[in-house]
Short mmCIF file of C-alpha atoms and ligand atoms in Angstrom, two decimals:
data_model
loop_
_atom_site.label_atom_id
_atom_site.label_comp_id
_atom_site.label_asym_id
_atom_site.label_seq_id
_atom_site.Cartn_x
_atom_site.Cartn_y
_atom_site.Cartn_z
CA MET J 27 77.21 -43.16 -21.14
CA GLU J 28 76.63 -42.18 -24.69
CA GLY J 29 72.56 -43.04 -24.03
CA GLN J 30 72.35 -40.92 -21.28
CA ALA J 31 73.94 -37.96 -23.18
CA MET J 32 71.49 -39.00 -26.18
CA TRP J 33 68.95 -38.81 -23.85
CA LEU J 34 69.77 -35.64 -22.71
CA THR J 35 70.26 -34.29 -26.19
CA PHE J 36 66.34 -34.86 -27.23
CA PHE J 37 64.47 -35.14 -24.28
CA ALA J 38 65.72 -32.65 -21.12
CA LEU J 39 66.72 -29.88 -23.09
CA PRO J 40 63.28 -29.66 -25.83
CA LEU J 41 61.39 -29.81 -21.92
CA ILE J 42 63.35 -26.87 -20.77
CA GLY J 43 63.15 -24.72 -23.40
CA GLN J 44 59.41 -25.57 -23.29
CA ALA J 45 59.05 -24.26 -19.49
CA ALA J 46 61.14 -21.16 -20.21
CA ALA J 47 58.65 -20.61 -22.84
CA ALA J 48 55.63 -21.20 -21.25
CA ALA J 49 56.34 -19.19 -18.23
CA GLY J 50 57.75 -16.13 -20.38
CA TRP J 51 59.22 -13.34 -19.77
CA CYS J 52 58.39 -10.55 -17.35
CA TYR J 53 60.03 -7.21 -15.75
CA THR J 54 60.84 -7.76 -11.83
CA SER J 55 57.98 -5.91 -10.74
CA GLN J 56 55.76 -8.83 -12.13
CA SER J 57 57.91 -11.79 -10.97
CA ALA J 58 61.33 -11.89 -9.33
CA SER J 59 61.84 -15.04 -11.47
CA CYS J 60 61.80 -13.95 -15.31
CA GLY J 61 63.00 -9.85 -14.96
CA PRO J 62 65.60 -8.65 -17.40
CA GLU J 63 68.26 -10.38 -15.71
CA PHE J 64 66.84 -13.88 -16.88
CA TRP J 65 65.86 -12.42 -20.36
CA LYS J 66 68.85 -14.14 -21.71
CA THR J 67 67.73 -17.49 -20.83
CA PHE J 68 64.34 -16.89 -23.32
CA SER J 69 66.60 -15.52 -25.95
CA HIS J 70 70.36 -15.74 -26.51
CA ASN J 71 70.45 -12.33 -28.30
CA CYS J 72 69.53 -10.15 -24.84
CA GLY J 73 73.01 -11.08 -23.89
CA GLY J 74 74.14 -9.61 -26.86
CA GLU J 75 77.28 -6.81 -27.34
CA ASN J 76 74.58 -4.03 -28.69
CA GLN J 77 71.67 -4.05 -26.40
CA SER J 78 69.25 -1.38 -25.59
CA PRO J 79 68.35 0.83 -23.92
CA VAL J 80 72.29 2.54 -22.84
CA ASN J 81 72.89 5.81 -21.20
CA ILE J 82 73.55 8.39 -23.48
CA ASP J 83 76.58 10.50 -21.43
CA ARG J 84 77.03 13.61 -23.28
CA ALA J 85 80.49 14.37 -22.16
CA LYS J 86 81.32 11.46 -24.09
CA ILE J 87 79.75 12.11 -27.52
CA SER J 88 80.52 14.02 -30.20
CA LYS J 89 78.61 15.69 -32.75
CA ASP J 90 77.79 14.09 -36.35
CA LYS J 91 76.93 17.04 -38.76
CA SER J 92 75.44 14.73 -41.32
CA LEU J 93 72.76 14.11 -38.73
CA GLY J 94 70.15 16.73 -39.58
CA ASP J 95 66.60 17.22 -39.92
CA ILE J 96 64.72 14.12 -39.65
CA VAL J 97 61.80 13.83 -42.70
CA PHE J 98 58.47 12.86 -41.17
CA GLY J 99 55.78 11.95 -43.56
CA GLY J 100 52.18 11.71 -43.03
CA TYR J 101 52.86 12.85 -39.03
CA ASP J 102 51.00 16.41 -39.68
CA GLN J 103 47.73 14.19 -40.65
CA ALA J 104 45.11 12.75 -38.75
CA PRO J 105 44.63 9.34 -40.96
CA PRO J 106 40.10 8.73 -41.54
CA GLY J 107 39.47 5.35 -39.96
CA LYS J 108 40.91 3.79 -36.27
CA TRP J 109 43.54 3.41 -34.46
CA ARG J 110 43.38 0.31 -32.18
CA ILE J 111 45.16 0.52 -28.54
CA MET J 112 45.65 -2.64 -26.53
CA ASN J 113 47.07 -3.73 -23.49
CA ASP J 114 49.26 -6.93 -24.81
CA GLY J 115 50.75 -8.22 -20.59
CA HIS J 116 53.81 -5.63 -20.94
CA THR J 117 52.96 -2.50 -22.06
CA VAL J 118 50.03 -0.19 -23.94
CA LEU J 119 50.55 0.00 -27.68
CA VAL J 120 48.74 1.80 -30.40
CA SER J 121 48.71 -0.10 -33.81
CA LEU J 122 49.53 2.23 -36.62
CA ASP J 123 49.83 -0.12 -39.44
CA GLY J 124 46.99 -2.32 -41.61
CA ASP J 125 44.31 -0.94 -43.43
CA ASN J 126 43.36 1.81 -40.98
CA THR J 127 46.10 3.52 -41.80
CA PRO J 128 46.10 3.85 -45.99
CA ALA J 129 48.48 7.02 -46.20
CA PRO J 130 52.20 6.16 -45.13
CA ILE J 131 53.47 7.88 -42.06
CA ASP J 132 57.21 7.29 -42.13
CA ILE J 133 60.50 8.73 -41.22
CA SER J 134 63.35 9.36 -43.42
CA GLY J 135 66.77 11.41 -43.77
CA ALA J 136 68.92 11.90 -40.96
CA GLY J 137 71.29 9.84 -41.58
CA LEU J 138 68.58 6.77 -41.72
CA PRO J 139 69.48 4.37 -44.79
CA ASN J 140 65.91 4.03 -46.22
CA VAL J 141 62.23 4.67 -45.31
CA TYR J 142 61.15 3.46 -42.33
CA ARG J 143 57.79 3.20 -42.00
CA ALA J 144 55.39 3.44 -38.79
CA LEU J 145 53.95 0.00 -37.19
CA GLN J 146 52.97 1.05 -33.52
CA PHE J 147 54.13 2.93 -30.76
CA HIS J 148 53.54 1.88 -27.29
CA PHE J 149 55.19 3.57 -23.54
CA HIS J 150 57.51 2.39 -20.89
CA TRP J 151 56.96 3.94 -17.43
CA GLY J 152 57.77 3.74 -13.30
CA SER J 153 55.35 3.88 -10.54
CA LEU J 154 53.65 6.38 -8.47
CA LYS J 155 57.07 6.38 -6.75
CA GLN J 156 59.61 5.67 -9.39
CA ASP J 157 60.66 7.29 -12.79
CA GLY J 158 60.42 4.69 -15.66
CA SER J 159 62.14 5.97 -18.90
CA GLU J 160 64.53 3.21 -20.31
CA HIS J 161 67.08 5.25 -21.60
CA TYR J 162 69.11 7.79 -19.37
CA ILE J 163 70.83 11.19 -20.23
CA ASP J 164 74.01 11.75 -18.21
CA GLY J 165 72.56 9.33 -15.54
CA LYS J 166 69.39 10.41 -15.22
CA GLN J 167 65.99 8.33 -15.76
CA TYR J 168 62.87 10.12 -16.93
CA PRO J 169 59.22 9.60 -15.65
CA MET J 170 58.35 7.81 -18.84
CA GLU J 171 59.19 6.88 -22.31
CA LEU J 172 57.57 6.70 -25.80
CA HIS J 173 58.67 4.23 -28.67
CA ILE J 174 57.24 4.89 -32.26
CA VAL J 175 58.53 2.03 -33.73
CA HIS J 176 59.23 1.86 -37.82
CA LEU J 177 60.14 -1.05 -40.15
CA SER J 178 62.12 -0.18 -43.23
CA ALA J 179 60.81 -0.23 -46.43
CA LYS J 180 62.25 -3.05 -47.51
CA TYR J 181 60.86 -5.80 -45.13
CA LYS J 182 57.32 -6.54 -44.43
CA SER J 183 56.95 -7.44 -41.11
CA ILE J 184 59.10 -7.04 -37.92
CA ALA J 185 60.20 -11.01 -38.26
CA ASP J 186 61.69 -9.99 -41.55
CA ALA J 187 63.49 -7.17 -40.43
CA LYS J 188 65.40 -8.38 -37.17
CA ALA J 189 68.26 -10.27 -39.38
CA ASP J 190 69.04 -6.42 -40.18
CA PRO J 191 71.10 -4.17 -37.68
CA ASN J 192 69.28 -1.54 -39.71
CA GLY J 193 65.81 -3.56 -39.99
CA LEU J 194 64.16 -1.14 -37.40
CA ALA J 195 64.21 1.83 -36.71
CA VAL J 196 62.66 3.32 -33.33
CA LEU J 197 62.04 7.22 -31.75
CA GLY J 198 62.41 7.30 -28.16
CA LEU J 199 60.92 10.16 -26.32
CA LEU J 200 61.34 10.93 -23.06
CA PHE J 201 59.00 12.61 -20.78
CA ARG J 202 59.22 15.42 -17.85
CA VAL J 203 56.32 16.15 -15.28
CA THR J 204 54.40 19.58 -15.97
CA PRO J 205 52.06 21.41 -13.97
CA THR J 206 49.43 21.64 -16.57
CA ASP J 207 48.02 18.48 -18.53
CA ASN J 208 49.17 17.75 -22.26
CA ALA J 209 45.95 18.03 -24.36
CA ASN J 210 47.25 16.03 -27.21
CA TYR J 211 47.52 12.53 -24.62
CA ASN J 212 43.71 13.03 -23.67
CA THR J 213 42.81 11.00 -26.36
CA ILE J 214 45.44 8.04 -25.31
CA VAL J 215 44.72 8.69 -21.34
CA ASP J 216 41.11 8.06 -21.59
CA ALA J 217 41.28 4.88 -23.71
CA MET J 218 43.79 3.61 -20.80
CA LYS J 219 40.93 3.10 -18.83
CA ASN J 220 39.70 0.73 -21.08
CA VAL J 221 42.74 -1.23 -21.41
CA THR J 222 43.33 -2.19 -17.76
CA LEU J 223 43.81 -5.80 -17.94
CA GLU J 224 45.86 -7.81 -20.01
CA GLY J 225 44.71 -8.81 -23.42
CA GLU J 226 42.26 -5.75 -23.59
CA SER J 227 42.06 -3.67 -26.98
CA VAL J 228 39.30 -0.86 -28.12
CA ASP J 229 39.54 1.56 -31.17
CA LEU J 230 40.62 5.03 -29.98
CA ALA J 231 38.02 7.59 -29.64
CA SER J 232 39.95 9.41 -32.70
CA THR J 233 43.07 9.22 -34.50
CA PHE J 234 45.48 12.46 -34.38
CA ARG J 235 48.72 13.76 -35.89
CA LEU J 236 51.38 11.74 -34.72
CA ASP J 237 53.53 14.60 -34.58
CA SER J 238 51.19 16.21 -31.82
CA LEU J 239 52.81 13.49 -29.52
CA LEU J 240 56.13 14.62 -30.24
CA PRO J 241 58.55 17.84 -28.54
CA SER J 242 57.56 21.42 -30.42
CA ALA J 243 59.30 21.06 -34.00
CA ASP J 244 61.67 23.37 -33.48
CA LYS J 245 63.44 20.77 -31.19
CA LEU J 246 62.96 17.87 -33.06
CA SER J 247 66.66 18.38 -35.24
CA ARG J 248 68.29 17.46 -31.45
CA TYR J 249 68.73 14.10 -30.81
CA TYR J 250 70.91 11.26 -30.00
CA ARG J 251 71.68 8.37 -32.45
CA TYR J 252 73.22 4.92 -31.97
CA GLN J 253 73.05 1.09 -33.00
CA GLY J 254 70.87 -1.23 -30.77
CA SER J 255 68.15 -3.50 -29.80
CA LEU J 256 64.53 -4.46 -29.06
CA THR J 257 64.18 -3.62 -25.23
CA THR J 258 62.06 -6.49 -24.72
CA PRO J 259 62.56 -10.67 -25.87
CA ASP J 260 63.86 -11.29 -27.99
CA CYS J 261 66.46 -8.49 -27.86
CA ALA J 262 66.71 -8.26 -31.75
CA GLU J 263 69.58 -6.34 -32.66
CA ALA J 264 68.14 -4.63 -35.45
CA VAL J 265 67.32 -0.74 -34.61
CA ILE J 266 68.67 2.38 -35.26
CA TRP J 267 67.80 4.33 -32.19
CA THR J 268 66.81 7.95 -32.15
CA VAL J 269 66.40 9.49 -28.59
CA PHE J 270 65.20 13.16 -28.35
CA GLU J 271 66.79 15.56 -26.40
CA GLU J 272 63.75 17.92 -25.36
CA PRO J 273 61.44 15.83 -23.54
CA VAL J 274 57.57 15.74 -23.82
CA ASN J 275 55.37 17.44 -21.31
CA ILE J 276 52.79 15.65 -19.06
CA SER J 277 50.96 16.38 -16.23
CA ARG J 278 51.40 14.20 -12.85
CA SER J 279 47.70 13.06 -13.18
CA GLN J 280 48.03 11.99 -16.90
CA LEU J 281 51.31 10.12 -15.63
CA ASN J 282 49.54 8.35 -12.60
CA VAL J 283 46.91 6.83 -15.50
CA PHE J 284 50.09 5.02 -17.13
CA VAL J 285 51.53 3.94 -13.64
CA ASP J 286 48.24 3.33 -11.40
CA SER J 287 45.29 2.07 -13.48
CA VAL J 288 46.70 -0.93 -16.10
CA HIS J 289 47.76 -4.61 -14.70
CA PHE J 290 50.01 -7.45 -16.68
CA THR J 291 47.24 -9.78 -15.44
CA ALA J 292 44.61 -10.44 -17.52
CA THR J 293 40.57 -10.97 -16.51
CA GLY J 294 40.54 -13.84 -13.66
CA GLU J 295 43.77 -13.40 -12.67
CA GLU J 296 44.72 -11.97 -9.30
CA ARG J 297 45.44 -8.45 -9.70
CA LYS J 298 48.99 -7.26 -10.36
CA LYS J 299 49.36 -3.45 -11.45
CA MET J 300 51.98 -2.71 -14.77
CA THR J 301 54.41 -0.82 -12.57
CA ASN J 302 58.13 -0.42 -14.00
CA ASN J 303 58.12 -1.90 -17.21
CA PHE J 304 61.54 -0.60 -18.14
CA ARG J 305 64.84 -2.39 -18.96
CA PRO J 306 67.54 -0.85 -17.31
CA PRO J 307 70.79 0.97 -19.61
CA GLN J 308 72.45 -2.09 -20.97
CA PRO J 309 76.31 -1.90 -21.71
CA LEU J 310 77.84 0.56 -24.40
CA ARG J 311 80.45 -1.81 -25.16
CA ASN J 312 82.00 -0.84 -28.70
CA ARG J 313 79.12 1.39 -29.80
CA LYS J 314 79.54 4.85 -30.47
CA ILE J 315 76.21 7.60 -29.62
CA SER J 316 76.21 10.75 -31.95
CA ALA J 317 74.71 13.60 -30.99
CA SER J 318 72.96 15.32 -33.99
CA ARG J 319 74.00 18.48 -35.75
CA ASP J 320 71.65 20.76 -33.04
CA ALA J 321 71.95 18.52 -30.21
CA THR J 322 73.62 19.18 -26.77
CA ALA J 323 77.22 17.03 -27.11
CA ASN J 324 80.19 17.48 -24.88
CA ARG J 325 78.63 19.10 -21.87
CA GLY J 326 80.16 18.86 -19.05
CA THR J 327 83.40 20.35 -20.06
CA MET J 328 84.23 20.75 -16.35
CA ARG J 329 83.85 17.46 -15.78
CA GLY J 330 87.52 15.94 -16.38
CA THR J 331 88.97 18.65 -17.05
CA SER J 332 92.69 19.47 -16.03
CA LEU J 333 93.09 22.07 -13.14
CA PRO J 334 94.93 24.97 -15.27
CA ALA J 335 91.72 24.99 -16.92
CA LEU J 336 89.63 24.77 -14.11
CA LEU J 337 91.68 27.92 -12.77
CA LEU J 338 91.27 29.50 -15.77
CA THR J 339 87.77 29.42 -16.27
CA PHE J 340 87.76 30.85 -12.33
CA LEU J 341 89.76 33.59 -13.48
CA ILE J 342 87.38 34.44 -16.15
CA GLY J 343 85.10 33.99 -14.18
CA GLN J 344 86.27 36.83 -11.67
CA HIS J 345 87.48 39.15 -14.29
CA MET J 346 83.58 39.30 -15.68
CA VAL J 347 82.63 39.63 -12.10
CA HIS J 348 84.99 43.07 -11.86
CA ALA J 349 84.24 43.90 -15.76
CA HIS J 350 80.53 44.05 -14.72
CA ARG J 351 80.87 45.99 -11.50
CA LEU J 352 83.07 48.62 -13.50
CA SER J 353 80.16 49.15 -16.33
C1 NAG P 19 35.63 3.66 -22.31
O1 NAG P 19 34.90 3.00 -21.63
C2 NAG P 19 33.82 3.90 -21.79
C3 NAG P 19 32.44 3.22 -20.43
O2 NAG P 19 32.86 2.37 -19.43
C4 NAG P 19 32.99 4.61 -22.67
O3 NAG P 19 32.56 5.71 -22.23
C5 NAG P 19 34.36 5.04 -23.21
O4 NAG P 19 33.94 5.63 -24.62
C6 NAG P 19 35.45 4.22 -23.50
N1 NAG P 19 36.33 5.22 -23.80
C7 NAG P 19 37.23 4.67 -25.18
C8 NAG P 19 38.13 5.12 -26.06
O5 NAG P 19 36.74 3.40 -26.01
C1 NAG P 20 57.06 21.78 -21.84
O1 NAG P 20 57.44 22.49 -20.32
C2 NAG P 20 58.63 22.68 -20.12
C3 NAG P 20 59.06 23.38 -18.72
O2 NAG P 20 57.78 23.70 -17.82
C4 NAG P 20 58.50 24.42 -21.08
O3 NAG P 20 59.65 25.09 -20.97
C5 NAG P 20 58.07 24.31 -22.28
O4 NAG P 20 57.98 25.55 -23.41
C6 NAG P 20 56.41 23.34 -22.49
N1 NAG P 20 56.71 22.78 -24.05
C7 NAG P 20 55.69 22.64 -24.56
C8 NAG P 20 55.70 22.43 -26.02
O5 NAG P 20 54.36 23.26 -24.28
ZN1 ZN P 21 59.55 0.18 -26.05
#
């Protein structure tokens, strides 16, 4: 009996671990057997209490007056040199760190406990038929989401930062489809056509101001803040999330380059389109989401209000109709 138990410990468990690691995690659109519901078998963190993304229910959150303007450093300059875009088999990402970005690009202020340096940005999207953001607002999913990943100045690498709940700061930007192209995304959209297979990478034709990927400057003080995790394994609970209320505009044809031209698979493998590379919302559990000073919060005052309050709203409405007729 004891011998059997030893055998299990020393042989069976490491083998199971290896098999899982070799197969790797995926999204359900790639394979039914390694999608988000299985991630906790790859990494224990993915079953944790503080996971991302989440649904931001604006009827349930309140404002934190201390969440003011984000201080963007270097976001308004196109650095010299090159930025590389690559297909890593799960997303398309652009690396910002290293020798090619000599002047720091960083964020601070806005309740962040430190300065956070930009490392990379990447996207999560749906398909021709389905939206694909990770965060939801009021139960609504958006067509796509951009993540700009920043590392606390305390640390040298993401690996170092993972044990610290404040180790990383990620900006989450939702998209809305508009009739006209967003020309600020042309450099990325053009390069997507050169990274359609896993492992492919190419230098972007030019660098650009990172703030050109964001909504207009006057909307950047409207955001939601909570404590969460990376949204891919190992799902480390090391992220201060900032999700902007104002979406970024993009045209349908630009969005379709994301959802309809990139593949999960490498050259030589059976091609599988990279679609629906998002993790669904995770339980909020004991966490609180805060709205910045300027963001919309406690919307939906109609929802969950008492009958007398609804009657009062109705009566005021009637009164205003009358008042309007009289004037
Ligand atoms: C992508 O590849 C085409 C040729 O297929 C090339 O003309 C173009 O410059 C490339 N784009 C980038 C961003 O490297
Ligand atoms: C984005 O589109 C919305 C809705 O069409 C529009 O109101 C807004 O001004 C646009 N924003 C920018 C920065 O063009
Ligand atoms: Zn992401």
